[in-house]
């Protein structure tokens, strides 16, 4: 089973902790919201350094470079069986999504290939809102981030 690696950007705002999540593009997720958002992430190749993959994916999906100060958040196993590894870092994002695209037949059985963005939105959420928006398996990353910051 493939592994994915991603980054969870966070910021302090009005005495609250906020995290940046991304919404997957394409027709399948168009009308889905709660439980559909994710940390920016992507599949790693065998033997590839996971943090390196996470940094590359962040730049490809959001168009900005991620800066260090990494907080290791460990891994989770998603419902489909994929393992996701994550690191958090403090930062700001005020731009628009500059995502890679993918091509699929749409509408189904139409014979027409259509291009869609991998990510169609990126947004900061409070931890409580993020816990509702994010893929349920990734809620553990939010908990681990809060635990790490409470110790600092």
mmCIF file of C-alpha atoms in Angstrom:
data_model
loop_
_atom_site.group_PDB
_atom_site.id
_atom_site.type_symbol
_atom_site.label_atom_id
_atom_site.label_comp_id
_atom_site.label_asym_id
_atom_site.label_seq_id
_atom_site.Cartn_x
_atom_site.Cartn_y
_atom_site.Cartn_z
ATOM 1 C CA UNK A 1 0.000 0.000 0.000
ATOM 2 C CA UNK A 2 1.296 3.435 -0.926
ATOM 3 C CA UNK A 3 2.146 6.072 1.643
ATOM 4 C CA UNK A 4 1.425 9.784 1.408
ATOM 5 C CA UNK A 5 3.243 12.653 3.073
ATOM 6 C CA UNK A 6 1.928 16.111 3.813
ATOM 7 C CA UNK A 7 2.263 19.339 5.731
ATOM 8 C CA UNK A 8 -0.165 21.017 8.103
ATOM 9 C CA UNK A 9 0.375 24.793 8.152
ATOM 10 C CA UNK A 10 -0.874 26.559 11.268
ATOM 11 C CA UNK A 11 -1.128 30.109 12.547
ATOM 12 C CA UNK A 12 -2.301 31.930 15.665
ATOM 13 C CA UNK A 13 -5.249 34.238 15.045
ATOM 14 C CA UNK A 14 -7.160 36.199 17.716
ATOM 15 C CA UNK A 15 -5.957 33.866 20.489
ATOM 16 C CA UNK A 16 -7.085 30.871 18.434
ATOM 17 C CA UNK A 17 -5.159 28.230 16.527
ATOM 18 C CA UNK A 18 -6.026 27.871 12.837
ATOM 19 C CA UNK A 19 -4.876 25.266 10.306
ATOM 20 C CA UNK A 20 -4.761 25.357 6.505
ATOM 21 C CA UNK A 21 -6.714 22.594 4.768
ATOM 22 C CA UNK A 22 -7.252 21.898 1.077
ATOM 23 C CA UNK A 23 -10.356 20.693 -0.736
ATOM 24 C CA UNK A 24 -9.912 18.120 -3.522
ATOM 25 C CA UNK A 25 -10.899 19.187 -7.010
ATOM 26 C CA UNK A 26 -12.906 17.291 -9.573
ATOM 27 C CA UNK A 27 -16.537 16.312 -9.925
ATOM 28 C CA UNK A 28 -16.572 13.661 -7.176
ATOM 29 C CA UNK A 29 -15.847 16.228 -4.427
ATOM 30 C CA UNK A 30 -17.633 19.238 -5.960
ATOM 31 C CA UNK A 31 -20.586 19.120 -3.536
ATOM 32 C CA UNK A 32 -18.818 17.430 -0.616
ATOM 33 C CA UNK A 33 -17.602 19.405 2.349
ATOM 34 C CA UNK A 34 -17.452 17.931 5.849
ATOM 35 C CA UNK A 35 -14.998 15.032 6.009
ATOM 36 C CA UNK A 36 -13.613 15.786 2.531
ATOM 37 C CA UNK A 37 -10.869 18.326 3.260
ATOM 38 C CA UNK A 38 -7.267 17.266 3.867
ATOM 39 C CA UNK A 39 -3.793 18.427 4.652
ATOM 40 C CA UNK A 40 -1.866 19.151 1.425
ATOM 41 C CA UNK A 41 -0.243 15.785 0.672
ATOM 42 C CA UNK A 42 0.821 13.396 -2.030
ATOM 43 C CA UNK A 43 2.013 9.856 -2.627
ATOM 44 C CA UNK A 44 5.665 9.078 -2.085
ATOM 45 C CA UNK A 45 7.864 6.842 -4.203
ATOM 46 C CA UNK A 46 9.572 3.806 -2.622
ATOM 47 C CA UNK A 47 12.714 4.912 -0.789
ATOM 48 C CA UNK A 48 11.830 8.604 -1.056
ATOM 49 C CA UNK A 49 12.349 10.779 2.013
ATOM 50 C CA UNK A 50 8.806 11.460 3.296
ATOM 51 C CA UNK A 51 9.433 15.006 4.528
ATOM 52 C CA UNK A 52 10.952 15.898 1.135
ATOM 53 C CA UNK A 53 7.803 14.584 -0.603
ATOM 54 C CA UNK A 54 5.591 16.577 1.793
ATOM 55 C CA UNK A 55 7.472 19.806 1.002
ATOM 56 C CA UNK A 56 7.248 19.171 -2.766
ATOM 57 C CA UNK A 57 3.511 18.432 -2.599
ATOM 58 C CA UNK A 58 2.815 21.564 -0.557
ATOM 59 C CA UNK A 59 4.507 23.737 -3.195
ATOM 60 C CA UNK A 60 2.767 21.914 -6.080
ATOM 61 C CA UNK A 61 -0.689 22.258 -4.518
ATOM 62 C CA UNK A 62 -0.440 25.778 -3.106
ATOM 63 C CA UNK A 63 2.239 27.483 -5.171
ATOM 64 C CA UNK A 64 4.287 28.596 -2.146
ATOM 65 C CA UNK A 65 7.349 27.105 -0.472
ATOM 66 C CA UNK A 66 6.994 25.651 3.010
ATOM 67 C CA UNK A 67 9.538 26.937 5.519
ATOM 68 C CA UNK A 68 11.085 24.780 8.270
ATOM 69 C CA UNK A 69 10.447 24.532 11.991
ATOM 70 C CA UNK A 70 8.863 21.117 11.432
ATOM 71 C CA UNK A 71 6.784 19.464 14.130
ATOM 72 C CA UNK A 72 6.507 15.745 13.448
ATOM 73 C CA UNK A 73 2.878 14.585 13.716
ATOM 74 C CA UNK A 74 3.427 10.881 13.005
ATOM 75 C CA UNK A 75 1.126 8.892 10.777
ATOM 76 C CA UNK A 76 -2.497 7.787 10.444
ATOM 77 C CA UNK A 77 -4.133 5.048 8.424
ATOM 78 C CA UNK A 78 -7.092 6.245 6.341
ATOM 79 C CA UNK A 79 -10.239 4.224 5.701
ATOM 80 C CA UNK A 80 -9.009 3.104 2.251
ATOM 81 C CA UNK A 81 -5.831 1.701 3.818
ATOM 82 C CA UNK A 82 -3.411 4.476 2.819
ATOM 83 C CA UNK A 83 -0.938 5.620 5.475
ATOM 84 C CA UNK A 84 -0.426 9.384 5.684
ATOM 85 C CA UNK A 85 2.628 10.930 7.387
ATOM 86 C CA UNK A 86 2.519 14.577 8.433
ATOM 87 C CA UNK A 87 4.581 17.467 9.745
ATOM 88 C CA UNK A 88 3.292 20.823 10.943
ATOM 89 C CA UNK A 89 4.850 24.265 10.593
ATOM 90 C CA UNK A 90 3.815 27.836 11.293
ATOM 91 C CA UNK A 91 3.095 30.023 8.299
ATOM 92 C CA UNK A 92 0.745 32.257 6.329
ATOM 93 C CA UNK A 93 -1.132 31.691 3.112
ATOM 94 C CA UNK A 94 -3.017 34.518 1.458
ATOM 95 C CA UNK A 95 -2.688 33.508 -2.160
ATOM 96 C CA UNK A 96 -4.841 31.484 -4.458
ATOM 97 C CA UNK A 97 -4.445 27.777 -5.125
ATOM 98 C CA UNK A 98 -2.018 26.946 -7.945
ATOM 99 C CA UNK A 99 -2.635 23.213 -8.206
ATOM 100 C CA UNK A 100 -1.512 20.458 -10.523
ATOM 101 C CA UNK A 101 -4.294 18.959 -12.624
ATOM 102 C CA UNK A 102 -5.527 15.479 -13.435
ATOM 103 C CA UNK A 103 -7.492 14.180 -16.402
ATOM 104 C CA UNK A 104 -10.452 11.806 -16.249
ATOM 105 C CA UNK A 105 -13.379 10.793 -18.389
ATOM 106 C CA UNK A 106 -16.229 13.173 -17.538
ATOM 107 C CA UNK A 107 -19.128 12.743 -17.676
ATOM 108 C CA UNK A 108 -18.746 8.984 -17.123
ATOM 109 C CA UNK A 109 -18.923 6.844 -20.285
ATOM 110 C CA UNK A 110 -18.978 10.008 -22.433
ATOM 111 C CA UNK A 111 -15.642 9.320 -24.074
ATOM 112 C CA UNK A 112 -14.674 12.934 -23.292
ATOM 113 C CA UNK A 113 -11.518 13.546 -21.232
ATOM 114 C CA UNK A 114 -11.710 16.572 -18.935
ATOM 115 C CA UNK A 115 -8.991 18.236 -16.884
ATOM 116 C CA UNK A 116 -9.588 19.124 -13.205
ATOM 117 C CA UNK A 117 -7.402 20.734 -10.520
ATOM 118 C CA UNK A 118 -6.108 18.359 -7.837
ATOM 119 C CA UNK A 119 -7.067 21.032 -5.281
ATOM 120 C CA UNK A 120 -9.808 23.595 -5.853
ATOM 121 C CA UNK A 121 -9.679 25.534 -2.557
ATOM 122 C CA UNK A 122 -7.446 26.171 0.434
ATOM 123 C CA UNK A 123 -8.695 27.778 3.612
ATOM 124 C CA UNK A 124 -7.727 28.349 7.245
ATOM 125 C CA UNK A 125 -10.090 26.858 9.842
ATOM 126 C CA UNK A 126 -10.223 26.932 13.631
ATOM 127 C CA UNK A 127 -9.322 23.558 15.149
ATOM 128 C CA UNK A 128 -12.976 22.800 15.956
ATOM 129 C CA UNK A 129 -14.127 23.619 12.402
ATOM 130 C CA UNK A 130 -11.153 21.754 10.911
ATOM 131 C CA UNK A 131 -12.087 18.642 12.916
ATOM 132 C CA UNK A 132 -15.448 18.596 11.083
ATOM 133 C CA UNK A 133 -14.006 19.428 7.641
ATOM 134 C CA UNK A 134 -10.957 17.135 7.539
ATOM 135 C CA UNK A 135 -10.862 13.467 6.524
ATOM 136 C CA UNK A 136 -11.832 11.694 9.795
ATOM 137 C CA UNK A 137 -8.551 9.751 10.017
ATOM 138 C CA UNK A 138 -6.575 13.017 9.855
ATOM 139 C CA UNK A 139 -8.264 14.489 12.959
ATOM 140 C CA UNK A 140 -5.429 12.836 14.903
ATOM 141 C CA UNK A 141 -3.006 15.310 13.275
ATOM 142 C CA UNK A 142 -5.008 18.209 14.743
ATOM 143 C CA UNK A 143 -4.913 16.628 18.198
ATOM 144 C CA UNK A 144 -1.167 15.956 17.969
ATOM 145 C CA UNK A 145 -0.490 19.517 16.829
ATOM 146 C CA UNK A 146 -2.387 20.940 19.805
ATOM 147 C CA UNK A 147 -0.515 18.605 22.173
ATOM 148 C CA UNK A 148 2.855 19.631 20.688
ATOM 149 C CA UNK A 149 2.086 23.350 20.949
ATOM 150 C CA UNK A 150 0.802 23.024 24.523
ATOM 151 C CA UNK A 151 4.193 21.626 25.586
ATOM 152 C CA UNK A 152 6.147 24.471 23.945
#
